[in-house]
Coordinates of C-alpha atoms in Angstrom, one line a residue:
Chain A
X1 CA 0.0 0.0 0.0
X2 CA 1.7 3.1 -1.2
X3 CA 0.2 6.5 -0.3
X4 CA -2.0 8.2 -2.8
X5 CA -3.7 6.1 -5.6
X6 CA -5.7 8.0 -8.2
X7 CA -7.6 4.9 -9.1
X8 CA -8.8 4.3 -5.6
X9 CA -10.0 7.9 -5.5
X10 CA -11.8 7.4 -8.8
X11 CA -13.5 4.2 -7.5
X12 CA -14.6 5.9 -4.3
X13 CA -15.8 8.9 -6.3
X14 CA -17.9 6.8 -8.7
X15 CA -19.5 4.9 -5.8
X16 CA -20.3 8.2 -3.9
X17 CA -21.7 9.9 -7.0
X18 CA -23.8 6.9 -7.8
X19 CA -25.2 6.6 -4.3
X20 CA -25.9 10.3 -4.2
X21 CA -27.6 10.1 -7.6
X22 CA -29.8 7.2 -6.5
X23 CA -31.0 9.1 -3.5
X24 CA -31.7 12.5 -5.1
X25 CA -32.9 11.6 -8.6
X26 CA -36.5 10.8 -9.0
X27 CA -36.6 9.5 -12.6
X28 CA -36.0 5.8 -13.0
X29 CA -33.7 6.3 -16.0
X30 CA -31.4 8.5 -13.9
X31 CA -31.6 6.0 -11.0
X32 CA -30.6 3.2 -13.4
X33 CA -27.6 5.3 -14.6
X34 CA -26.7 6.0 -10.9
X35 CA -26.7 2.3 -10.2
X36 CA -24.4 1.7 -13.2
X37 CA -22.0 4.3 -11.7
X38 CA -22.0 2.5 -8.4
X39 CA -21.4 -0.7 -10.3
X40 CA -18.4 0.7 -12.2
X41 CA -17.0 2.0 -9.0
X42 CA -17.2 -1.4 -7.4
X43 CA -15.6 -3.1 -10.4
X44 CA -12.8 -0.6 -10.4
X45 CA -12.2 -1.3 -6.7
X46 CA -12.1 -5.1 -7.6
X47 CA -9.5 -4.4 -10.2
X48 CA -7.4 -2.5 -7.7
X49 CA -7.7 -5.4 -5.3
X50 CA -6.3 -7.7 -8.0
X51 CA -3.1 -5.6 -8.1
X52 CA -2.2 -6.2 -4.5
X53 CA -0.2 -9.4 -5.1
X54 CA 3.5 -8.9 -5.5
X55 CA 3.9 -11.4 -8.5
X56 CA 1.5 -10.2 -11.1
X57 CA -2.3 -9.6 -10.9
X58 CA -4.6 -11.9 -9.1
X59 CA -7.0 -13.5 -11.6
X60 CA -10.0 -14.1 -9.2
X61 CA -11.1 -10.5 -9.0
X62 CA -10.8 -10.2 -12.8
X63 CA -13.1 -13.1 -13.2
X64 CA -15.5 -11.5 -10.7
X65 CA -15.5 -8.3 -12.6
X66 CA -16.2 -10.1 -15.9
X67 CA -19.2 -11.9 -14.4
X68 CA -20.3 -8.8 -12.7
X69 CA -20.3 -6.9 -16.1
X70 CA -22.4 -9.6 -17.7
X71 CA -25.0 -9.3 -14.9
X72 CA -24.9 -5.5 -15.0
X73 CA -25.5 -5.4 -18.7
X74 CA -28.4 -7.8 -18.6
X75 CA -30.0 -6.2 -15.6
X76 CA -29.6 -2.7 -17.2
X77 CA -31.2 -4.0 -20.4
X78 CA -34.1 -5.3 -18.5
X79 CA -34.4 -2.1 -16.6
X80 CA -34.4 0.0 -19.8
X81 CA -37.1 -2.2 -21.3
X82 CA -39.2 -1.6 -18.2
X83 CA -38.6 2.1 -18.4
X84 CA -39.7 2.1 -22.0
X85 CA -42.8 0.2 -21.2
X86 CA -43.6 2.7 -18.4
X87 CA -43.1 5.6 -20.7
X88 CA -45.1 4.2 -23.6
X89 CA -47.8 1.9 -22.2
X90 CA -49.7 1.7 -25.4
X91 CA -47.2 -0.6 -27.2
X92 CA -47.1 -2.8 -24.0
X93 CA -47.2 -6.3 -25.3
X94 CA -44.9 -5.9 -28.3
X95 CA -41.4 -6.1 -26.8
Chain B
X1 CA -24.2 -40.8 -5.8
X2 CA -25.3 -38.2 -3.2
X3 CA -22.6 -35.8 -4.5
X4 CA -24.6 -35.6 -7.8
X5 CA -27.8 -34.5 -6.0
X6 CA -26.9 -30.8 -5.5
X7 CA -25.8 -30.5 -9.1
X8 CA -29.0 -32.1 -10.4
X9 CA -31.1 -29.8 -8.2
X10 CA -29.6 -26.8 -10.0
X11 CA -29.5 -28.2 -13.5
X12 CA -32.8 -30.1 -13.9
X13 CA -35.1 -27.0 -13.3
X14 CA -32.7 -24.8 -15.2
X15 CA -32.7 -27.0 -18.3
X16 CA -36.5 -27.4 -18.0
X17 CA -36.9 -23.6 -18.1
X18 CA -34.7 -23.3 -21.1
X19 CA -36.5 -26.1 -22.8
X20 CA -39.9 -24.4 -22.3
X21 CA -38.3 -21.2 -23.8
X22 CA -37.2 -23.1 -26.9
X23 CA -40.5 -25.0 -27.1
X24 CA -42.3 -21.6 -27.2
X25 CA -45.7 -22.8 -25.9
X26 CA -47.1 -23.5 -22.5
X27 CA -46.5 -27.1 -21.3
X28 CA -47.7 -27.2 -17.8
X29 CA -47.2 -31.0 -17.5
X30 CA -43.5 -30.5 -17.9
X31 CA -43.3 -28.3 -14.8
X32 CA -45.3 -30.8 -12.8
X33 CA -42.7 -33.4 -13.7
X34 CA -39.9 -31.1 -12.8
X35 CA -41.3 -30.0 -9.4
X36 CA -42.1 -33.6 -8.5
X37 CA -38.6 -34.7 -9.5
X38 CA -37.2 -31.7 -7.5
X39 CA -39.1 -32.8 -4.4
X40 CA -37.8 -36.4 -4.7
X41 CA -34.2 -35.2 -5.2
X42 CA -34.5 -32.9 -2.1
X43 CA -35.9 -35.7 0.0
X44 CA -33.0 -37.9 -1.0
X45 CA -30.6 -35.1 -0.2
X46 CA -32.2 -34.4 3.2
X47 CA -32.0 -38.1 4.1
X48 CA -28.3 -38.0 3.2
X49 CA -27.7 -34.8 5.3
X50 CA -29.6 -36.1 8.3
X51 CA -27.5 -39.2 8.6
X52 CA -24.2 -37.5 8.6
X53 CA -22.0 -34.7 7.3
X54 CA -23.0 -32.1 4.8
X55 CA -23.2 -33.2 1.2
X56 CA -20.6 -31.4 -0.9
X57 CA -20.3 -31.4 -4.7
X58 CA -16.9 -30.2 -6.0
X59 CA -17.6 -28.7 -9.4
X60 CA -14.8 -29.2 -12.0
X61 CA -12.6 -30.7 -9.3
X62 CA -10.4 -27.7 -8.8
X63 CA -9.7 -28.1 -5.1
X64 CA -9.2 -25.4 -2.5
X65 CA -9.2 -22.3 -2.7
X66 CA -10.2 -21.9 -6.3
X67 CA -13.0 -24.5 -6.4
X68 CA -16.7 -23.8 -6.7
X69 CA -18.5 -26.0 -4.2
X70 CA -22.2 -26.8 -3.8
X71 CA -22.9 -27.7 -0.2
X72 CA -26.0 -28.9 1.5
X73 CA -26.1 -28.8 5.3
X74 CA -29.1 -28.9 7.6
X75 CA -30.1 -25.3 7.0
X76 CA -29.8 -25.5 3.2
X77 CA -31.7 -28.8 3.2
X78 CA -34.6 -27.3 5.2
X79 CA -34.8 -24.3 2.8
X80 CA -34.6 -26.7 -0.2
X81 CA -37.4 -28.7 1.3
X82 CA -39.6 -25.6 1.8
X83 CA -38.9 -24.6 -1.8
X84 CA -39.7 -28.0 -3.2
X85 CA -43.0 -28.4 -1.3
X86 CA -44.1 -25.0 -2.4
X87 CA -43.0 -25.7 -5.9
X88 CA -45.2 -28.7 -6.2
X89 CA -48.2 -26.8 -4.7
X90 CA -47.8 -23.6 -6.7
X91 CA -47.2 -25.5 -10.0
X92 CA -50.5 -27.4 -9.5
X93 CA -52.3 -24.2 -8.6
X94 CA -51.0 -22.4 -11.7
X95 CA -52.5 -24.9 -14.2
X96 CA -56.1 -23.7 -13.7
X97 CA -55.0 -20.1 -12.7
X98 CA -53.2 -19.5 -16.0
X99 CA -55.4 -21.6 -18.3
X100 CA -57.4 -18.8 -19.9
X101 CA -54.3 -16.6 -20.7
X102 CA -52.0 -18.2 -23.3
X103 CA -49.3 -15.5 -23.4
X104 CA -48.7 -15.0 -19.6
X105 CA -49.1 -18.8 -19.2
X106 CA -46.2 -19.5 -21.4
X107 CA -44.0 -16.9 -19.7
X108 CA -44.9 -18.3 -16.3
X109 CA -44.0 -21.9 -17.2
X110 CA -40.7 -20.6 -18.6
X111 CA -39.7 -18.2 -15.8
X112 CA -40.8 -20.3 -12.8
X113 CA -38.4 -23.3 -13.3
X114 CA -35.6 -20.8 -13.9
X115 CA -36.5 -19.1 -10.6
X116 CA -36.7 -22.5 -8.9
X117 CA -33.2 -23.4 -10.2
X118 CA -31.8 -20.0 -9.0
X119 CA -33.3 -20.5 -5.6
X120 CA -31.9 -24.0 -5.3
X121 CA -28.5 -22.7 -6.4
X122 CA -28.6 -19.9 -3.8
X123 CA -29.3 -22.3 -1.0
X124 CA -26.5 -24.6 -2.2
X125 CA -23.8 -22.0 -2.8
X126 CA -20.8 -21.9 -0.6
X127 CA -18.8 -18.9 -1.7
X128 CA -19.6 -15.2 -1.4
X129 CA -19.4 -14.5 -5.1
X130 CA -21.6 -17.4 -6.2
X131 CA -24.1 -16.1 -3.7
X132 CA -24.0 -12.7 -5.5
X133 CA -24.6 -14.3 -8.8
X134 CA -27.5 -16.4 -7.6
X135 CA -29.0 -13.4 -5.8
X136 CA -29.0 -11.6 -9.1
X137 CA -30.5 -14.6 -10.9
X138 CA -33.3 -14.8 -8.3
X139 CA -34.0 -11.2 -8.8
X140 CA -34.0 -11.4 -12.6
X141 CA -36.2 -14.5 -12.4
X142 CA -38.7 -13.0 -10.0
X143 CA -39.3 -9.5 -11.4
X144 CA -40.6 -10.6 -14.8
X145 CA -43.0 -12.9 -13.0
X146 CA -44.5 -9.8 -11.3
X147 CA -45.2 -8.4 -14.7
X148 CA -47.5 -11.3 -15.6
X149 CA -50.4 -9.5 -13.9
X150 CA -51.4 -8.0 -17.2
X151 CA -50.5 -5.1 -19.5
X152 CA -48.9 -2.2 -17.6
X153 CA -50.5 -2.9 -14.2
X154 CA -47.4 -3.7 -12.3
X155 CA -44.7 -1.9 -14.4
X156 CA -44.1 0.8 -11.7
X157 CA -43.9 -1.8 -8.9
X158 CA -41.6 -4.0 -10.9
X159 CA -39.3 -1.2 -11.9
X160 CA -39.0 0.0 -8.3
X161 CA -38.3 -3.6 -7.2
X162 CA -35.5 -3.9 -9.8
X163 CA -33.8 -0.7 -8.9
X164 CA -33.7 -1.5 -5.2
X165 CA -32.6 -5.1 -5.9
X166 CA -29.7 -3.9 -8.2
X167 CA -28.6 -1.3 -5.6
X168 CA -28.7 -4.0 -2.9
X169 CA -26.6 -6.4 -4.7
X170 CA -24.0 -3.8 -5.6
X171 CA -23.7 -2.8 -2.0
X172 CA -23.3 -6.5 -1.2
X173 CA -20.7 -6.9 -3.9
X174 CA -18.7 -3.9 -2.5
X175 CA -18.6 -5.7 0.8
X176 CA -17.5 -8.9 -0.9
X177 CA -14.7 -7.0 -2.6
X178 CA -13.4 -5.7 0.8
X179 CA -13.6 -9.2 2.3
X180 CA -11.6 -10.6 -0.6
X181 CA -9.0 -7.9 -0.3
X182 CA -8.3 -9.0 3.3
X183 CA -8.8 -12.7 3.3
X184 CA -7.9 -13.7 -0.3
X185 CA -10.6 -16.3 -0.4
X186 CA -14.4 -16.3 -0.9
X187 CA -15.2 -19.7 0.4
X188 CA -17.6 -19.5 3.4
X189 CA -15.8 -22.4 5.2
X190 CA -12.3 -20.9 4.9
X191 CA -13.2 -17.3 5.6
X192 CA -13.5 -17.2 9.4
X193 CA -9.9 -18.4 9.7
X194 CA -8.6 -16.2 6.9
X195 CA -9.9 -12.9 8.1
X196 CA -7.4 -10.8 10.0
X197 CA -8.5 -9.5 13.4
X198 CA -8.8 -5.9 14.4
X199 CA -8.9 -4.0 11.1
X200 CA -11.4 -1.3 10.3
X201 CA -12.3 -2.6 6.9
X202 CA -13.5 -6.0 8.3
X203 CA -16.6 -4.5 10.1
X204 CA -17.1 -2.1 7.2
X205 CA -17.3 -5.0 4.8
X206 CA -19.7 -6.8 7.1
X207 CA -21.9 -3.7 7.3
X208 CA -22.0 -3.4 3.5
X209 CA -22.9 -7.1 3.1
X210 CA -25.6 -6.9 5.7
X211 CA -27.0 -3.7 4.3
X212 CA -27.1 -5.1 0.8
X213 CA -28.9 -8.2 2.0
X214 CA -31.4 -6.1 4.0
X215 CA -32.2 -4.1 0.8
X216 CA -32.8 -7.4 -1.1
X217 CA -34.9 -8.8 1.7
X218 CA -37.2 -5.9 2.0
X219 CA -36.5 -5.4 5.7
X220 CA -37.8 -2.1 7.1
X221 CA -36.8 0.7 6.0
X222 CA -36.1 -0.9 2.6
X223 CA -39.6 -2.5 2.4
X224 CA -41.3 0.2 0.3
X225 CA -41.2 -1.8 -3.0
X226 CA -42.6 -5.0 -1.5
X227 CA -46.4 -4.4 -0.9
X228 CA -47.0 -3.0 -4.5
X229 CA -45.0 -5.8 -6.1
X230 CA -46.4 -8.6 -4.0
X231 CA -49.9 -7.2 -3.8
X232 CA -50.4 -6.8 -7.6
X233 CA -48.7 -9.9 -9.0
X234 CA -50.8 -12.9 -10.0
X235 CA -51.6 -15.0 -6.9
X236 CA -49.3 -17.9 -7.7
X237 CA -46.4 -15.4 -8.2
X238 CA -47.2 -13.5 -5.0
X239 CA -47.0 -16.8 -3.1
X240 CA -43.6 -17.6 -4.6
X241 CA -42.3 -14.1 -4.0
X242 CA -43.5 -13.7 -0.4
X243 CA -42.8 -17.3 0.7
X244 CA -39.4 -17.9 -1.0
X245 CA -37.7 -14.9 -2.7
X246 CA -37.5 -12.5 0.2
X247 CA -36.9 -15.4 2.5
X248 CA -33.8 -16.3 0.5
X249 CA -32.2 -13.0 1.5
X250 CA -32.9 -13.6 5.2
X251 CA -31.5 -17.1 4.8
X252 CA -28.3 -15.5 3.5
X253 CA -28.2 -13.2 6.5
X254 CA -28.5 -16.1 8.9
X255 CA -25.9 -18.2 7.0
X256 CA -23.3 -15.4 6.8
X257 CA -23.9 -14.1 10.4
X258 CA -23.2 -17.5 11.9
X259 CA -20.4 -18.3 9.4
X260 CA -17.8 -15.9 7.9
X261 CA -19.1 -12.7 9.5
X262 CA -19.1 -14.2 13.0
X263 CA -15.7 -12.7 14.0
X264 CA -16.6 -9.3 12.5
X265 CA -20.0 -8.6 14.1
X266 CA -20.8 -7.4 17.5
X267 CA -23.6 -7.7 20.0
X268 CA -24.6 -4.1 19.3
X269 CA -25.1 -4.9 15.6
X270 CA -27.3 -7.8 16.6
X271 CA -29.4 -5.5 18.8
X272 CA -29.7 -3.1 15.9
X273 CA -31.0 -5.8 13.6
X274 CA -33.3 -7.0 16.3
X275 CA -34.7 -3.5 16.7
X276 CA -35.2 -3.3 12.9
X277 CA -37.0 -6.6 13.1
X278 CA -39.2 -5.4 16.0
X279 CA -40.1 -2.2 14.1
X280 CA -40.9 -4.2 11.0
X281 CA -43.2 -6.5 13.1
X282 CA -45.2 -3.6 14.7
X283 CA -45.2 -1.3 11.6
X284 CA -46.0 -4.1 9.1
X285 CA -48.8 -5.5 11.2
X286 CA -50.3 -2.1 11.8
X287 CA -50.2 -1.3 8.1
X288 CA -51.7 -4.7 7.3
X289 CA -54.6 -3.8 9.6
X290 CA -55.2 -0.5 7.8
X291 CA -55.2 -1.7 4.2
X292 CA -58.5 -1.8 2.2
X293 CA -57.4 -4.5 -0.3
X294 CA -57.1 -8.1 0.6
X295 CA -53.8 -8.8 -1.2
X296 CA -52.2 -5.7 0.3
X297 CA -53.2 -7.0 3.8
X298 CA -51.3 -10.2 3.0
X299 CA -48.3 -8.3 1.5
X300 CA -47.9 -6.1 4.6
X301 CA -48.2 -9.1 6.7
X302 CA -45.0 -10.4 4.9
X303 CA -43.2 -7.2 5.9
X304 CA -44.2 -7.9 9.5
X305 CA -43.5 -11.6 9.5
X306 CA -40.0 -11.2 8.1
X307 CA -39.2 -9.2 11.2
X308 CA -39.5 -12.3 13.4
X309 CA -36.6 -13.9 11.7
X310 CA -34.4 -10.9 12.5
X311 CA -35.0 -11.5 16.2
X312 CA -32.4 -14.2 16.0
X313 CA -29.6 -11.7 15.8
X314 CA -29.7 -10.0 19.2
X315 CA -30.2 -13.3 21.0
X316 CA -27.9 -15.7 19.0
X317 CA -28.6 -18.9 21.0
X318 CA -29.6 -22.3 19.6
X319 CA -33.3 -21.8 20.6
X320 CA -33.4 -18.5 18.7
X321 CA -31.6 -20.1 15.7
X322 CA -34.2 -22.9 15.6
X323 CA -37.0 -20.4 16.2
X324 CA -35.9 -18.1 13.4
X325 CA -35.4 -20.9 10.8
X326 CA -38.6 -22.6 11.8
X327 CA -40.5 -19.3 11.5
X328 CA -39.1 -19.1 8.0
X329 CA -40.6 -22.5 7.2
X330 CA -43.9 -21.9 8.9
X331 CA -44.4 -18.5 7.4
X332 CA -43.4 -19.7 4.0
X333 CA -46.1 -22.4 3.9
X334 CA -48.8 -20.3 5.6
X335 CA -48.1 -17.2 3.5
X336 CA -48.3 -19.2 0.3
X337 CA -51.6 -20.6 1.5
X338 CA -52.9 -17.1 2.3
X339 CA -51.9 -15.7 -1.1
X340 CA -53.4 -18.7 -3.0
X341 CA -56.6 -18.3 -1.0
X342 CA -56.7 -14.6 -1.6
X343 CA -56.1 -15.4 -5.3
X344 CA -59.1 -17.6 -5.3
X345 CA -61.2 -14.8 -3.8
X346 CA -59.9 -12.4 -6.4
X347 CA -60.6 -14.9 -9.2
X348 CA -64.2 -15.2 -8.1
X349 CA -64.9 -11.5 -7.3
X350 CA -62.7 -9.9 -10.0
X351 CA -61.5 -7.5 -7.3
X352 CA -60.2 -7.7 -3.8
X353 CA -61.5 -4.7 -1.9
X354 CA -62.4 -5.8 1.6
X355 CA -66.0 -4.4 1.5
X356 CA -66.7 -6.7 -1.5
X357 CA -65.9 -9.8 0.6
X358 CA -69.4 -9.8 2.2
X359 CA -71.2 -13.1 1.7
X360 CA -68.5 -15.1 0.0
X361 CA -68.6 -17.7 2.7
X362 CA -71.0 -20.0 0.8
X363 CA -69.3 -20.2 -2.7
X364 CA -65.7 -20.0 -1.4
X365 CA -66.0 -22.1 1.7
X366 CA -62.9 -24.2 1.0
X367 CA -60.7 -21.2 0.2
X368 CA -61.9 -19.4 3.3
X369 CA -61.1 -22.5 5.3
X370 CA -57.5 -22.3 3.9
X371 CA -57.3 -18.6 4.7
X372 CA -58.5 -19.2 8.3
X373 CA -56.2 -22.2 8.9
X374 CA -53.2 -20.4 7.5
X375 CA -54.1 -17.4 9.6
X376 CA -53.8 -19.6 12.7
X377 CA -50.2 -20.2 11.9
X378 CA -49.6 -16.5 11.1
X379 CA -51.1 -15.5 14.5
X380 CA -49.0 -18.2 16.2
X381 CA -51.8 -20.1 17.9
X382 CA -51.1 -23.7 18.9
X383 CA -50.7 -26.3 17.4
X384 CA -49.4 -24.6 14.3
X385 CA -45.8 -24.2 12.9
X386 CA -46.0 -20.5 13.7
X387 CA -46.7 -21.3 17.4
X388 CA -43.6 -23.6 17.6
X389 CA -41.4 -20.9 16.0
X390 CA -42.6 -18.2 18.4
X391 CA -42.4 -20.5 21.4
X392 CA -38.7 -21.1 20.5
X393 CA -38.0 -17.4 20.1
X394 CA -39.9 -16.7 23.3
X395 CA -37.8 -19.2 25.3
X396 CA -34.6 -17.7 23.7
X397 CA -35.6 -14.3 24.9
X398 CA -36.2 -15.6 28.4
X399 CA -33.0 -17.6 28.3
X400 CA -30.9 -14.6 27.4
X401 CA -32.7 -12.3 29.7
X402 CA -33.8 -10.0 26.9
X403 CA -37.4 -9.7 28.0
X404 CA -38.2 -6.8 25.6
X405 CA -38.4 -9.2 22.6
X406 CA -41.1 -11.1 24.4
X407 CA -43.4 -8.0 24.4
X408 CA -42.7 -7.6 20.7
X409 CA -43.6 -11.2 20.0
X410 CA -46.9 -11.0 21.9
X411 CA -47.8 -7.6 20.4
X412 CA -47.1 -8.9 16.9
X413 CA -49.3 -12.0 17.5
X414 CA -52.2 -9.8 18.7
X415 CA -51.9 -7.4 15.7
X416 CA -51.8 -10.5 13.4
X417 CA -55.0 -11.8 15.0
X418 CA -56.5 -8.3 14.4
X419 CA -55.8 -8.2 10.6
X420 CA -56.7 -11.9 10.0
X421 CA -60.0 -11.6 11.9
X422 CA -60.8 -8.3 10.2
X423 CA -60.8 -10.2 6.9
X424 CA -62.7 -13.2 8.2
X425 CA -65.4 -11.0 9.9
X426 CA -66.2 -9.3 6.6
X427 CA -66.2 -12.6 4.7
X428 CA -68.8 -14.1 7.1
X429 CA -71.1 -11.1 7.2
X430 CA -74.4 -11.4 5.5
X431 CA -74.5 -9.9 2.0
X432 CA -76.9 -7.0 1.6
X433 CA -78.0 -8.6 -1.7
X434 CA -78.0 -12.3 -1.9
X435 CA -77.1 -12.4 -5.5
X436 CA -74.0 -10.1 -5.2
X437 CA -72.3 -9.5 -8.5
X438 CA -69.2 -11.5 -9.1
X439 CA -66.8 -11.6 -12.0
X440 CA -65.6 -15.1 -12.5
X441 CA -66.7 -18.7 -11.8
X442 CA -66.1 -20.4 -8.5
X443 CA -62.5 -21.6 -8.4
X444 CA -62.1 -25.3 -9.2
X445 CA -61.1 -27.9 -6.7
X446 CA -57.5 -27.8 -7.7
X447 CA -57.2 -24.1 -6.9
X448 CA -59.2 -24.4 -3.6
X449 CA -57.5 -27.6 -2.3
X450 CA -53.9 -26.7 -3.0
X451 CA -54.4 -23.7 -0.8
X452 CA -56.1 -25.8 1.8
X453 CA -53.4 -28.5 1.7
X454 CA -50.7 -25.8 2.3
X455 CA -52.7 -24.4 5.2
X456 CA -53.1 -27.8 6.7
X457 CA -49.4 -28.4 6.3
X458 CA -48.7 -25.1 8.1
X459 CA -50.7 -26.5 11.0
X460 CA -49.0 -29.9 10.8
X461 CA -45.6 -28.2 11.1
X462 CA -46.5 -27.6 14.8
X463 CA -46.8 -31.4 15.3
X464 CA -43.8 -32.6 13.3
X465 CA -41.2 -30.1 14.4
X466 CA -38.8 -32.7 16.1
X467 CA -37.4 -34.3 12.9
X468 CA -37.1 -31.0 11.1
X469 CA -35.3 -29.4 14.0
X470 CA -33.0 -32.4 14.2
X471 CA -32.2 -31.9 10.5
X472 CA -31.4 -28.2 11.2
X473 CA -29.1 -29.1 14.2
X474 CA -27.4 -26.7 16.6
X475 CA -26.4 -23.2 15.8
X476 CA -23.1 -23.3 13.9
X477 CA -20.3 -22.1 16.0
X478 CA -22.6 -21.5 18.9
X479 CA -22.0 -22.8 22.4
X480 CA -25.5 -23.3 23.9

């Protein structure tokens, strides 16, 4: 652990902005984006954790981030479909 | 042979769900086969667990610490048993309930086995990251089911549910990342020894994990999405969501608290969780009492009943452990019966406002019987499963000298009696007009009797508690 790390600051900032956004934004689209910010912050933190081994990066957190991204993409897609359904109820059954 | 059982429990329903998706049309018989097979597999697994050590399946044969294990111990076996019994009942109930609606029916028969597979995988997982993945799978399987209520009725509720669930799992994942940074492993069995003592980030990680699970489990103050989602979904789906999906999050809390988080948590944290649970019991019951729609009464009752399971954390003795888990079982069965009975009433009346219930006692006698019997367990009257669970929690509170939880238990029982009897009173009132308008036909015997069978099972849980508590065993890591 060596002093100041800009990536750690970035991860903390992303998580903080995301949580703030989730709390203050009312629109579901903004909330979904806020959740994605939190997610990216957590993934960045996991990548940082992978660097802590002396002999090269640790593969386990990388695998976790890859799986996490897959889950985040599918959940975001589902959320976007729901938001569209909410915004345009008339074409409800068609997607 | 027994090592294959956990693997089959995950893959059989999963492949069945994918098969339905490819088939593209509703095939209810397939799900009956799957839920029956699932029950047989779970019974085999339970009999293996009760006779000895946990059953462990080592996927891919990687060995420690990289391996992915599926493990079934007493707690997992009980939750699997609850899931399997409810799966059989709900699958039978859904045949007539979805018969007239071809599109939602196909989606139900596709999503429900996928959700069943995810729940099985969640109960069998043994590392923190697998638990994250299965939690997300459960969420992504459960929310589309809420949408089956019909075009655009439940989109708002489902969206709110999704946003909260995603936030909850990311908070959980942040905690998992911190744990991994310190311990270098994710395996639940290896973690307690691998965690260094006395760091600041250990308790922080525990707090993040617990908060994430509380958001997922709809524990007060994160309950706001639950009544709308559970109250507006189709009855079969409400039963699954209330009895199993939120219960899965509490199961995770129990499992982690007594396992890897045990060195990180303090008695004060336990008291805080207990206070949240007590508030949930009182607030949820009071809200249930004030609702004007039947399914919302039942949904708020879930908010309250989940609180009882949290009373384990401040007491943390074996009696509390058994009481909390047994409450999970009894509530799961009874709440499913309540939702199915409420679904029958909704099916008959076409609405579920409480004033409309007058005079339904003649046509819906069997469904009301189910509602009343399940209500006995929810109130915690003997000889039901709810009574046994509350008795165990009560004796734990006296054993640890924390008498204040006793008052909460008693007040919660009285409030529950209030909201159950409020519904029953209206149902048995004479209708002003003998030929009151109703919307649908009288529910068929399959719909009425699955609800009643579950309600009878909720009562029977009070009489057959000894073998089930034997299967659960002592509190892990506990002394008394």
